[in-house]
Structure formats: structure tokens, C-alpha cells
Amino acid sequence: MSTIFEKIVAREIPASIIYEDELVISFLDINPNNKGHALIVPKKKFVNIFDSDEMVLGHMMHIAKKIAQGLVDGVGATGVNIVMNNGEDAAQEVFHAHLHVIPRYPEDGVFQRPKTKTYEDGEAMKLAEEIKNAIA
Ligand code: AMP
């Protein structure tokens, strides 16, 4: 079964498309955090960052820069959040990878500052070592 975003790529369902090339398509999110909120989606589906084609993933970020600038120049955004939810516990709902490009305006109240946690003595160093070893 194809994802909702594959259906948009195939023009089986409508979308407000703002950009397209051979690798990605970008269209407006149907439930925007702010008006102009865009998604950038690989045409050839991968689920999220974990199974991503790195070249396409890099290209998605390249296009995110272009769209971010378009939101500033075209509709007057004064800031932009780039978000990628990867996995159910990270609030991913559509399991076809996508970057969110969310235009921001002064005092728009779109996001609350996320809650923060505190490290015990030495805990951050230990954790850094574990992550460093995992990616080595
Ligand atoms: P995520 O939680 O990162 O998986 O977000 C999925 C996003 O896709 C949500 O912000 C939805 O509003 C958006 N979305 C779902 N269906 C459509 C659609 N048909 N057209 C545009 N955006 C959609």
C-alpha cells in the first residue's frame, strides 16, 4: 500500500505543491503550525532518517534552505524551524520521511520551549563517551 505522500507524488491526491525535482517534492502541510508550513519529501520512499538514502537526505536539507529563504522573501517569515520526526516515539505520524519547514513570526506562540533535564555529575561525559563509541 502506498503512503499518502506517494499518492501526492503520483498526483493521485491533490497538494499545494511549491517545488519538485527528480529526487524530492515539497508541498504545504495540510494542518500547518503556521501558514506556509511546508514538507519536503523524497519521491522514492524511505521511512525516516534510519533507513534514509544519505544523498537524498542531504538534498532534502539543501532544498529546505531554498524554501526557508522563500518563506522569508516571499511571505515575510522572520524565522524558520526545520523539524524531522523519526519514529513513533518522536511523534512521526506519516511513515514516509519528510522535513517540516515551519515559518515563524514574532510572538507567534507556535512552539513552547521544550522541557529540559539535568545531568548528574559526570553523567554527560559518560553519555558522550557511549554515543561517541556507538558512532565510531
Ligand atoms: P509527522 O508527525 O512528522 O509524521 O507529520 C506528518 C505531517 O503530514 C503532519 O503535519 C500532517 O499534517 C501532514 N499531512 C498528512 N497528510 C497530508 C496531506 N495529504 N497533505 C499535506 N500534509 C499532510
mmCIF file of N, CA and C and ligand atoms in Angstrom:
data_model
loop_
_atom_site.group_PDB
_atom_site.id
_atom_site.type_symbol
_atom_site.label_atom_id
_atom_site.label_comp_id
_atom_site.label_asym_id
_atom_site.label_seq_id
_atom_site.Cartn_x
_atom_site.Cartn_y
_atom_site.Cartn_z
ATOM 1 N N MET A 1 0.832 -1.198 0.000
ATOM 2 C CA MET A 1 0.000 0.000 0.000
ATOM 3 C C MET A 1 0.872 1.255 0.000
ATOM 4 N N SER A 2 0.505 2.218 -0.815
ATOM 5 C CA SER A 2 1.365 3.405 -0.880
ATOM 6 C C SER A 2 1.012 4.410 0.217
ATOM 7 N N THR A 3 2.011 5.184 0.614
ATOM 8 C CA THR A 3 1.799 6.200 1.645
ATOM 9 C C THR A 3 1.044 7.380 1.036
ATOM 10 N N ILE A 4 0.501 8.196 1.922
ATOM 11 C CA ILE A 4 -0.216 9.402 1.481
ATOM 12 C C ILE A 4 0.707 10.296 0.639
ATOM 13 N N PHE A 5 1.995 10.292 0.992
ATOM 14 C CA PHE A 5 2.917 11.161 0.254
ATOM 15 C C PHE A 5 3.256 10.556 -1.123
ATOM 16 N N GLU A 6 3.296 9.215 -1.216
ATOM 17 C CA GLU A 6 3.474 8.596 -2.540
ATOM 18 C C GLU A 6 2.284 8.940 -3.442
ATOM 19 N N LYS A 7 1.102 9.018 -2.839
ATOM 20 C CA LYS A 7 -0.095 9.381 -3.623
ATOM 21 C C LYS A 7 0.008 10.823 -4.117
ATOM 22 N N ILE A 8 0.610 11.685 -3.310
ATOM 23 C CA ILE A 8 0.805 13.081 -3.759
ATOM 24 C C ILE A 8 1.821 13.108 -4.898
ATOM 25 N N VAL A 9 2.918 12.355 -4.737
ATOM 26 C CA VAL A 9 3.934 12.287 -5.807
ATOM 27 C C VAL A 9 3.292 11.816 -7.106
ATOM 28 N N ALA A 10 2.417 10.809 -7.011
ATOM 29 C CA ALA A 10 1.769 10.231 -8.202
ATOM 30 C C ALA A 10 0.570 11.050 -8.680
ATOM 31 N N ARG A 11 0.294 12.159 -8.014
ATOM 32 C CA ARG A 11 -0.855 13.035 -8.344
ATOM 33 C C ARG A 11 -2.189 12.294 -8.202
ATOM 34 N N GLU A 12 -2.211 11.310 -7.295
ATOM 35 C CA GLU A 12 -3.478 10.614 -7.047
ATOM 36 C C GLU A 12 -4.348 11.403 -6.070
ATOM 37 N N ILE A 13 -3.688 12.211 -5.216
ATOM 38 C CA ILE A 13 -4.446 13.134 -4.369
ATOM 39 C C ILE A 13 -3.817 14.516 -4.505
ATOM 40 N N PRO A 14 -4.599 15.560 -4.290
ATOM 41 C CA PRO A 14 -4.084 16.912 -4.522
ATOM 42 C C PRO A 14 -3.183 17.394 -3.388
ATOM 43 N N ALA A 15 -2.334 18.337 -3.717
ATOM 44 C CA ALA A 15 -1.490 19.004 -2.712
ATOM 45 C C ALA A 15 -1.107 20.361 -3.265
ATOM 46 N N SER A 16 -0.779 21.275 -2.359
ATOM 47 C CA SER A 16 -0.318 22.613 -2.773
ATOM 48 C C SER A 16 1.194 22.533 -2.970
ATOM 49 N N ILE A 17 1.579 22.120 -4.165
ATOM 50 C CA ILE A 17 2.999 21.848 -4.450
ATOM 51 C C ILE A 17 3.747 23.169 -4.666
ATOM 52 N N ILE A 18 4.916 23.281 -4.007
ATOM 53 C CA ILE A 18 5.696 24.509 -4.184
ATOM 54 C C ILE A 18 7.042 24.244 -4.868
ATOM 55 N N TYR A 19 7.486 22.999 -4.884
ATOM 56 C CA TYR A 19 8.788 22.697 -5.501
ATOM 57 C C TYR A 19 8.823 21.211 -5.850
ATOM 58 N N GLU A 20 9.528 20.901 -6.937
ATOM 59 C CA GLU A 20 9.688 19.500 -7.322
ATOM 60 C C GLU A 20 10.933 19.367 -8.177
ATOM 61 N N ASP A 21 11.692 18.313 -7.969
ATOM 62 C CA ASP A 21 12.770 17.956 -8.898
ATOM 63 C C ASP A 21 12.785 16.433 -9.012
ATOM 64 N N GLU A 22 13.864 15.856 -9.534
ATOM 65 C CA GLU A 22 13.834 14.405 -9.759
ATOM 66 C C GLU A 22 13.879 13.601 -8.456
ATOM 67 N N LEU A 23 14.325 14.210 -7.361
ATOM 68 C CA LEU A 23 14.508 13.473 -6.108
ATOM 69 C C LEU A 23 13.454 13.765 -5.045
ATOM 70 N N VAL A 24 12.969 14.999 -5.005
ATOM 71 C CA VAL A 24 12.070 15.401 -3.907
ATOM 72 C C VAL A 24 10.881 16.200 -4.422
ATOM 73 N N ILE A 25 9.863 16.237 -3.557
ATOM 74 C CA ILE A 25 8.725 17.119 -3.817
ATOM 75 C C ILE A 25 8.449 17.889 -2.525
ATOM 76 N N SER A 26 7.996 19.119 -2.655
ATOM 77 C CA SER A 26 7.650 19.916 -1.478
ATOM 78 C C SER A 26 6.262 20.506 -1.674
ATOM 79 N N PHE A 27 5.476 20.424 -0.620
ATOM 80 C CA PHE A 27 4.096 20.935 -0.669
ATOM 81 C C PHE A 27 3.718 21.421 0.723
ATOM 82 N N LEU A 28 2.611 22.172 0.792
ATOM 83 C CA LEU A 28 2.192 22.725 2.079
ATOM 84 C C LEU A 28 1.542 21.647 2.947
ATOM 85 N N ASP A 29 1.905 21.676 4.229
ATOM 86 C CA ASP A 29 1.282 20.770 5.201
ATOM 87 C C ASP A 29 -0.206 21.105 5.308
ATOM 88 N N ILE A 30 -1.026 20.069 5.331
ATOM 89 C CA ILE A 30 -2.478 20.257 5.343
ATOM 90 C C ILE A 30 -2.970 20.797 6.694
ATOM 91 N N ASN A 31 -2.193 20.575 7.756
ATOM 92 C CA ASN A 31 -2.516 21.107 9.099
ATOM 93 C C ASN A 31 -1.334 21.921 9.594
ATOM 94 N N PRO A 32 -1.154 23.115 9.052
ATOM 95 C CA PRO A 32 0.082 23.857 9.310
ATOM 96 C C PRO A 32 0.206 24.374 10.739
ATOM 97 N N ASN A 33 1.428 24.352 11.254
ATOM 98 C CA ASN A 33 1.697 25.014 12.534
ATOM 99 C C ASN A 33 1.616 26.523 12.358
ATOM 100 N N ASN A 34 2.035 26.994 11.212
ATOM 101 C CA ASN A 34 1.847 28.376 10.766
ATOM 102 C C ASN A 34 1.547 28.293 9.281
ATOM 103 N N LYS A 35 0.834 29.279 8.744
ATOM 104 C CA LYS A 35 0.530 29.251 7.315
ATOM 105 C C LYS A 35 1.817 29.326 6.505
ATOM 106 N N GLY A 36 1.948 28.450 5.524
ATOM 107 C CA GLY A 36 3.182 28.366 4.740
ATOM 108 C C GLY A 36 4.057 27.194 5.153
ATOM 109 N N HIS A 37 3.698 26.519 6.247
ATOM 110 C CA HIS A 37 4.404 25.315 6.734
ATOM 111 C C HIS A 37 4.507 24.310 5.580
ATOM 112 N N ALA A 38 5.740 23.997 5.201
ATOM 113 C CA ALA A 38 5.974 23.133 4.035
ATOM 114 C C ALA A 38 6.598 21.810 4.468
ATOM 115 N N LEU A 39 6.376 20.788 3.666
ATOM 116 C CA LEU A 39 7.027 19.489 3.863
ATOM 117 C C LEU A 39 7.922 19.223 2.665
ATOM 118 N N ILE A 40 9.046 18.593 2.904
ATOM 119 C CA ILE A 40 9.942 18.161 1.819
ATOM 120 C C ILE A 40 10.047 16.648 1.916
ATOM 121 N N VAL A 41 9.708 15.982 0.837
ATOM 122 C CA VAL A 41 9.503 14.529 0.851
ATOM 123 C C VAL A 41 10.328 13.887 -0.267
ATOM 124 N N PRO A 42 11.052 12.794 0.043
ATOM 125 C CA PRO A 42 11.746 12.095 -1.043
ATOM 126 C C PRO A 42 10.734 11.392 -1.944
ATOM 127 N N LYS A 43 10.925 11.479 -3.252
ATOM 128 C CA LYS A 43 9.970 10.832 -4.163
ATOM 129 C C LYS A 43 10.031 9.312 -4.027
ATOM 130 N N LYS A 44 11.263 8.795 -3.857
ATOM 131 C CA LYS A 44 11.404 7.347 -3.644
ATOM 132 C C LYS A 44 11.372 7.149 -2.130
ATOM 133 N N LYS A 45 10.340 6.477 -1.660
ATOM 134 C CA LYS A 45 10.087 6.427 -0.216
ATOM 135 C C LYS A 45 11.216 5.799 0.596
ATOM 136 N N PHE A 46 11.645 6.468 1.666
ATOM 137 C CA PHE A 46 12.262 5.805 2.813
ATOM 138 C C PHE A 46 11.471 6.257 4.019
ATOM 139 N N VAL A 47 11.549 5.497 5.105
ATOM 140 C CA VAL A 47 10.636 5.719 6.231
ATOM 141 C C VAL A 47 11.044 6.937 7.039
ATOM 142 N N ASN A 48 12.320 7.004 7.362
ATOM 143 C CA ASN A 48 12.809 8.127 8.178
ATOM 144 C C ASN A 48 14.337 8.139 8.095
ATOM 145 N N ILE A 49 14.975 8.845 9.003
ATOM 146 C CA ILE A 49 16.432 9.035 8.903
ATOM 147 C C ILE A 49 17.181 7.697 8.967
ATOM 148 N N PHE A 50 16.583 6.704 9.664
ATOM 149 C CA PHE A 50 17.322 5.471 9.924
ATOM 150 C C PHE A 50 17.532 4.616 8.675
ATOM 151 N N ASP A 51 16.592 4.644 7.755
ATOM 152 C CA ASP A 51 16.774 3.871 6.513
ATOM 153 C C ASP A 51 16.998 4.808 5.313
ATOM 154 N N SER A 52 17.396 6.039 5.603
ATOM 155 C CA SER A 52 17.430 7.041 4.531
ATOM 156 C C SER A 52 18.561 6.815 3.538
ATOM 157 N N ASP A 53 18.308 7.255 2.326
ATOM 158 C CA ASP A 53 19.345 7.393 1.310
ATOM 159 C C ASP A 53 20.077 8.698 1.644
ATOM 160 N N GLU A 54 21.345 8.606 2.024
ATOM 161 C CA GLU A 54 22.047 9.784 2.557
ATOM 162 C C GLU A 54 22.163 10.900 1.537
ATOM 163 N N MET A 55 22.319 10.525 0.280
ATOM 164 C CA MET A 55 22.433 11.559 -0.748
ATOM 165 C C MET A 55 21.112 12.339 -0.851
ATOM 166 N N VAL A 56 20.004 11.604 -0.824
ATOM 167 C CA VAL A 56 18.690 12.260 -0.922
ATOM 168 C C VAL A 56 18.418 13.075 0.342
ATOM 169 N N LEU A 57 18.812 12.520 1.490
ATOM 170 C CA LEU A 57 18.637 13.234 2.763
ATOM 171 C C LEU A 57 19.375 14.576 2.721
ATOM 172 N N GLY A 58 20.591 14.546 2.210
ATOM 173 C CA GLY A 58 21.365 15.792 2.074
ATOM 174 C C GLY A 58 20.671 16.764 1.127
ATOM 175 N N HIS A 59 20.129 16.221 0.054
ATOM 176 C CA HIS A 59 19.422 17.070 -0.913
ATOM 177 C C HIS A 59 18.172 17.696 -0.282
ATOM 178 N N MET A 60 17.493 16.927 0.568
ATOM 179 C CA MET A 60 16.312 17.474 1.252
ATOM 180 C C MET A 60 16.697 18.705 2.068
ATOM 181 N N MET A 61 17.853 18.643 2.733
ATOM 182 C CA MET A 61 18.277 19.794 3.534
ATOM 183 C C MET A 61 18.673 20.966 2.634
ATOM 184 N N HIS A 62 19.257 20.653 1.496
ATOM 185 C CA HIS A 62 19.603 21.689 0.519
ATOM 186 C C HIS A 62 18.328 22.422 0.069
ATOM 187 N N ILE A 63 17.283 21.663 -0.196
ATOM 188 C CA ILE A 63 16.011 22.271 -0.633
ATOM 189 C C ILE A 63 15.338 22.999 0.540
ATOM 190 N N ALA A 64 15.543 22.485 1.759
ATOM 191 C CA ALA A 64 14.995 23.173 2.938
ATOM 192 C C ALA A 64 15.555 24.591 3.029
ATOM 193 N N LYS A 65 16.823 24.742 2.694
ATOM 194 C CA LYS A 65 17.419 26.087 2.730
ATOM 195 C C LYS A 65 16.720 26.993 1.713
ATOM 196 N N LYS A 66 16.505 26.455 0.524
ATOM 197 C CA LYS A 66 15.845 27.228 -0.539
ATOM 198 C C LYS A 66 14.430 27.648 -0.100
ATOM 199 N N ILE A 67 13.690 26.711 0.478
ATOM 200 C CA ILE A 67 12.310 27.012 0.877
ATOM 201 C C ILE A 67 12.288 27.962 2.078
ATOM 202 N N ALA A 68 13.231 27.771 3.000
ATOM 203 C CA ALA A 68 13.328 28.690 4.142
ATOM 204 C C ALA A 68 13.522 30.121 3.640
ATOM 205 N N GLN A 69 14.403 30.284 2.679
ATOM 206 C CA GLN A 69 14.645 31.624 2.136
ATOM 207 C C GLN A 69 13.394 32.145 1.427
ATOM 208 N N GLY A 70 12.685 31.235 0.750
ATOM 209 C CA GLY A 70 11.435 31.614 0.073
ATOM 210 C C GLY A 70 10.378 32.083 1.063
ATOM 211 N N LEU A 71 10.330 31.446 2.221
ATOM 212 C CA LEU A 71 9.355 31.849 3.238
ATOM 213 C C LEU A 71 9.699 33.229 3.791
ATOM 214 N N VAL A 72 10.980 33.512 3.902
ATOM 215 C CA VAL A 72 11.408 34.841 4.368
ATOM 216 C C VAL A 72 11.134 35.881 3.280
ATOM 217 N N ASP A 73 11.596 35.610 2.065
ATOM 218 C CA ASP A 73 11.483 36.601 0.987
ATOM 219 C C ASP A 73 10.051 36.724 0.463
ATOM 220 N N GLY A 74 9.319 35.597 0.439
ATOM 221 C CA GLY A 74 8.021 35.585 -0.224
ATOM 222 C C GLY A 74 6.855 35.912 0.683
ATOM 223 N N VAL A 75 6.886 35.449 1.933
ATOM 224 C CA VAL A 75 5.717 35.675 2.795
ATOM 225 C C VAL A 75 6.084 36.343 4.116
ATOM 226 N N GLY A 76 7.320 36.821 4.212
ATOM 227 C CA GLY A 76 7.690 37.671 5.345
ATOM 228 C C GLY A 76 7.984 36.962 6.646
ATOM 229 N N ALA A 77 8.279 35.644 6.591
ATOM 230 C CA ALA A 77 8.675 34.969 7.833
ATOM 231 C C ALA A 77 9.953 35.625 8.372
ATOM 232 N N THR A 78 10.064 35.627 9.693
ATOM 233 C CA THR A 78 11.250 36.226 10.311
ATOM 234 C C THR A 78 12.136 35.158 10.955
ATOM 235 N N GLY A 79 11.701 33.919 10.862
ATOM 236 C CA GLY A 79 12.496 32.788 11.345
ATOM 237 C C GLY A 79 11.882 31.530 10.771
ATOM 238 N N VAL A 80 12.619 30.422 10.860
ATOM 239 C CA VAL A 80 12.129 29.153 10.303
ATOM 240 C C VAL A 80 12.610 28.016 11.198
ATOM 241 N N ASN A 81 11.715 27.091 11.541
ATOM 242 C CA ASN A 81 12.131 25.844 12.197
ATOM 243 C C ASN A 81 12.162 24.737 11.159
ATOM 244 N N ILE A 82 13.240 23.948 11.190
ATOM 245 C CA ILE A 82 13.328 22.747 10.354
ATOM 246 C C ILE A 82 13.228 21.562 11.305
ATOM 247 N N VAL A 83 12.243 20.695 11.074
ATOM 248 C CA VAL A 83 11.983 19.593 12.004
ATOM 249 C C VAL A 83 11.871 18.293 11.215
ATOM 250 N N MET A 84 12.444 17.219 11.770
ATOM 251 C CA MET A 84 12.225 15.900 11.189
ATOM 252 C C MET A 84 11.900 14.941 12.330
ATOM 253 N N ASN A 85 10.699 14.379 12.316
ATOM 254 C CA ASN A 85 10.298 13.413 13.332
ATOM 255 C C ASN A 85 10.656 12.023 12.841
ATOM 256 N N ASN A 86 11.420 11.296 13.638
ATOM 257 C CA ASN A 86 11.915 9.978 13.217
ATOM 258 C C ASN A 86 11.487 8.925 14.227
ATOM 259 N N GLY A 87 10.450 8.160 13.889
ATOM 260 C CA GLY A 87 9.966 7.102 14.781
ATOM 261 C C GLY A 87 8.746 7.569 15.562
ATOM 262 N N GLU A 88 7.942 6.567 15.928
ATOM 263 C CA GLU A 88 6.684 6.835 16.632
ATOM 264 C C GLU A 88 6.907 7.644 17.913
ATOM 265 N N ASP A 89 7.968 7.308 18.657
ATOM 266 C CA ASP A 89 8.207 7.997 19.930
ATOM 267 C C ASP A 89 8.705 9.422 19.722
ATOM 268 N N ALA A 90 9.065 9.740 18.480
ATOM 269 C CA ALA A 90 9.463 11.112 18.150
ATOM 270 C C ALA A 90 8.326 11.815 17.408
ATOM 271 N N ALA A 91 7.119 11.291 17.563
ATOM 272 C CA ALA A 91 5.909 11.929 17.012
ATOM 273 C C ALA A 91 5.790 11.825 15.493
ATOM 274 N N GLN A 92 6.487 10.818 14.899
ATOM 275 C CA GLN A 92 6.300 10.615 13.451
ATOM 276 C C GLN A 92 4.944 9.957 13.220
ATOM 277 N N GLU A 93 4.149 10.546 12.362
ATOM 278 C CA GLU A 93 2.811 10.008 12.066
ATOM 279 C C GLU A 93 2.723 9.440 10.662
ATOM 280 N N VAL A 94 3.433 10.071 9.728
ATOM 281 C CA VAL A 94 3.440 9.563 8.351
ATOM 282 C C VAL A 94 4.788 8.882 8.135
ATOM 283 N N PHE A 95 4.744 7.577 7.847
ATOM 284 C CA PHE A 95 5.990 6.807 7.784
ATOM 285 C C PHE A 95 6.559 6.790 6.370
ATOM 286 N N HIS A 96 6.725 7.985 5.878
ATOM 287 C CA HIS A 96 7.425 8.294 4.629
ATOM 288 C C HIS A 96 8.182 9.570 4.993
ATOM 289 N N ALA A 97 9.505 9.493 4.967
ATOM 290 C CA ALA A 97 10.340 10.564 5.535
ATOM 291 C C ALA A 97 9.944 11.949 5.025
ATOM 292 N N HIS A 98 10.114 12.938 5.878
ATOM 293 C CA HIS A 98 9.847 14.322 5.468
ATOM 294 C C HIS A 98 10.502 15.294 6.417
ATOM 295 N N LEU A 99 10.910 16.418 5.871
ATOM 296 C CA LEU A 99 11.343 17.553 6.676
ATOM 297 C C LEU A 99 10.182 18.528 6.739
ATOM 298 N N HIS A 100 9.942 19.079 7.927
ATOM 299 C CA HIS A 100 8.995 20.184 8.072
ATOM 300 C C HIS A 100 9.797 21.482 7.986
ATOM 301 N N VAL A 101 9.325 22.423 7.211
ATOM 302 C CA VAL A 101 9.917 23.769 7.194
ATOM 303 C C VAL A 101 8.809 24.719 7.648
ATOM 304 N N ILE A 102 8.965 25.222 8.858
ATOM 305 C CA ILE A 102 7.863 25.954 9.509
ATOM 306 C C ILE A 102 8.240 27.428 9.630
ATOM 307 N N PRO A 103 7.489 28.304 8.950
ATOM 308 C CA PRO A 103 7.800 29.726 9.054
ATOM 309 C C PRO A 103 7.424 30.252 10.434
ATOM 310 N N ARG A 104 8.203 31.181 10.930
ATOM 311 C CA ARG A 104 7.940 31.751 12.257
ATOM 312 C C ARG A 104 7.862 33.270 12.180
ATOM 313 N N TYR A 105 7.120 33.832 13.111
ATOM 314 C CA TYR A 105 6.881 35.275 13.186
ATOM 315 C C TYR A 105 7.034 35.705 14.637
ATOM 316 N N PRO A 106 7.289 36.993 14.878
ATOM 317 C CA PRO A 106 7.464 37.427 16.270
ATOM 318 C C PRO A 106 6.250 37.057 17.118
ATOM 319 N N GLU A 107 6.525 36.511 18.295
ATOM 320 C CA GLU A 107 5.469 36.239 19.285
ATOM 321 C C GLU A 107 4.338 35.358 18.728
ATOM 322 N N ASP A 108 4.653 34.442 17.790
ATOM 323 C CA ASP A 108 3.563 33.650 17.201
ATOM 324 C C ASP A 108 3.122 32.482 18.085
ATOM 325 N N GLY A 109 3.897 32.205 19.130
ATOM 326 C CA GLY A 109 3.485 31.185 20.110
ATOM 327 C C GLY A 109 3.324 29.789 19.548
ATOM 328 N N VAL A 110 3.976 29.493 18.432
ATOM 329 C CA VAL A 110 3.784 28.189 17.783
ATOM 330 C C VAL A 110 4.342 27.046 18.627
ATOM 331 N N PHE A 111 5.526 27.214 19.149
ATOM 332 C CA PHE A 111 6.109 26.157 19.999
ATOM 333 C C PHE A 111 6.383 26.715 21.394
ATOM 334 N N GLN A 112 6.117 25.893 22.400
ATOM 335 C CA GLN A 112 6.592 26.203 23.753
ATOM 336 C C GLN A 112 8.022 25.700 23.834
ATOM 337 N N ARG A 113 8.847 26.319 24.682
ATOM 338 C CA ARG A 113 10.187 25.769 24.886
ATOM 339 C C ARG A 113 10.074 24.366 25.466
ATOM 340 N N PRO A 114 10.764 23.373 24.852
ATOM 341 C CA PRO A 114 10.652 22.016 25.400
ATOM 342 C C PRO A 114 11.205 21.946 26.823
ATOM 343 N N LYS A 115 10.674 20.974 27.607
ATOM 344 C CA LYS A 115 11.184 20.763 28.969
ATOM 345 C C LYS A 115 12.640 20.339 28.903
ATOM 346 N N THR A 116 13.426 20.724 29.865
ATOM 347 C CA THR A 116 14.834 20.314 29.888
ATOM 348 C C THR A 116 15.073 19.381 31.077
ATOM 349 N N LYS A 117 16.177 18.618 30.998
ATOM 350 C CA LYS A 117 16.559 17.710 32.081
ATOM 351 C C LYS A 117 17.908 18.150 32.619
ATOM 352 N N THR A 118 18.287 17.580 33.745
ATOM 353 C CA THR A 118 19.565 17.955 34.364
ATOM 354 C C THR A 118 20.454 16.718 34.471
ATOM 355 N N TYR A 119 21.744 16.876 34.119
ATOM 356 C CA TYR A 119 22.699 15.771 34.278
ATOM 357 C C TYR A 119 23.233 15.730 35.702
ATOM 358 N N GLU A 120 23.422 14.497 36.221
ATOM 359 C CA GLU A 120 24.179 14.317 37.462
ATOM 360 C C GLU A 120 25.654 14.573 37.154
ATOM 361 N N ASP A 121 26.466 14.726 38.193
ATOM 362 C CA ASP A 121 27.913 14.906 37.992
ATOM 363 C C ASP A 121 28.483 13.759 37.164
ATOM 364 N N GLY A 122 29.191 14.073 36.094
ATOM 365 C CA GLY A 122 29.877 13.056 35.293
ATOM 366 C C GLY A 122 28.979 12.330 34.302
ATOM 367 N N GLU A 123 27.692 12.513 34.414
ATOM 368 C CA GLU A 123 26.756 11.760 33.574
ATOM 369 C C GLU A 123 26.864 12.158 32.094
ATOM 370 N N ALA A 124 26.997 13.465 31.832
ATOM 371 C CA ALA A 124 27.074 13.930 30.437
ATOM 372 C C ALA A 124 28.338 13.378 29.775
ATOM 373 N N MET A 125 29.464 13.382 30.504
ATOM 374 C CA MET A 125 30.729 12.843 29.977
ATOM 375 C C MET A 125 30.586 11.361 29.625
ATOM 376 N N LYS A 126 29.957 10.606 30.532
ATOM 377 C CA LYS A 126 29.777 9.161 30.321
ATOM 378 C C LYS A 126 28.888 8.912 29.095
ATOM 379 N N LEU A 127 27.823 9.676 29.014
ATOM 380 C CA LEU A 127 26.887 9.532 27.897
ATOM 381 C C LEU A 127 27.558 9.914 26.578
ATOM 382 N N ALA A 128 28.332 10.980 26.614
ATOM 383 C CA ALA A 128 29.057 11.421 25.410
ATOM 384 C C ALA A 128 29.975 10.311 24.921
ATOM 385 N N GLU A 129 30.652 9.635 25.875
ATOM 386 C CA GLU A 129 31.564 8.543 25.541
ATOM 387 C C GLU A 129 30.790 7.393 24.882
ATOM 388 N N GLU A 130 29.623 7.072 25.443
ATOM 389 C CA GLU A 130 28.818 5.968 24.902
ATOM 390 C C GLU A 130 28.354 6.281 23.473
ATOM 391 N N ILE A 131 27.942 7.516 23.262
ATOM 392 C CA ILE A 131 27.465 7.894 21.921
ATOM 393 C C ILE A 131 28.638 7.922 20.955
ATOM 394 N N LYS A 132 29.765 8.466 21.415
ATOM 395 C CA LYS A 132 30.981 8.522 20.593
ATOM 396 C C LYS A 132 31.379 7.119 20.144
ATOM 397 N N ASN A 133 31.337 6.167 21.078
ATOM 398 C CA ASN A 133 31.703 4.781 20.741
ATOM 399 C C ASN A 133 30.708 4.168 19.755
ATOM 400 N N ALA A 134 29.429 4.532 19.925
ATOM 401 C CA ALA A 134 28.402 3.950 19.066
ATOM 402 C C ALA A 134 28.531 4.426 17.613
ATOM 403 N N ILE A 135 29.047 5.619 17.413
ATOM 404 C CA ILE A 135 29.140 6.136 16.038
ATOM 405 C C ILE A 135 30.532 5.977 15.437
ATOM 406 N N ALA A 136 31.471 5.445 16.254
ATOM 407 C CA ALA A 136 32.852 5.336 15.753
ATOM 408 C C ALA A 136 32.947 4.279 14.646
HETATM 409 P P1 AMP B 1 4.866 13.791 11.193
HETATM 410 O O1 AMP B 1 4.273 13.834 12.566
HETATM 411 O O2 AMP B 1 6.250 14.403 11.151
HETATM 412 O O3 AMP B 1 4.824 12.401 10.582
HETATM 413 O O4 AMP B 1 3.970 14.770 10.325
HETATM 414 C C1 AMP B 1 3.168 14.374 9.267
HETATM 415 C C2 AMP B 1 2.600 15.629 8.691
HETATM 416 O O5 AMP B 1 1.974 15.335 7.455
HETATM 417 C C3 AMP B 1 1.547 16.318 9.576
HETATM 418 O O6 AMP B 1 1.995 17.635 9.904
HETATM 419 C C4 AMP B 1 0.304 16.329 8.705
HETATM 420 O O7 AMP B 1 -0.476 17.494 8.856
HETATM 421 C C5 AMP B 1 0.884 16.209 7.306
HETATM 422 N N1 AMP B 1 -0.014 15.621 6.316
HETATM 423 C C6 AMP B 1 -0.704 14.466 6.421
HETATM 424 N N2 AMP B 1 -1.415 14.249 5.298
HETATM 425 C C7 AMP B 1 -1.171 15.287 4.475
HETATM 426 C C8 AMP B 1 -1.608 15.641 3.172
HETATM 427 N N3 AMP B 1 -2.478 14.878 2.478
HETATM 428 N N4 AMP B 1 -1.146 16.788 2.622
HETATM 429 C C9 AMP B 1 -0.284 17.563 3.307
HETATM 430 N N5 AMP B 1 0.166 17.291 4.546
HETATM 431 C C10 AMP B 1 -0.271 16.167 5.120
#
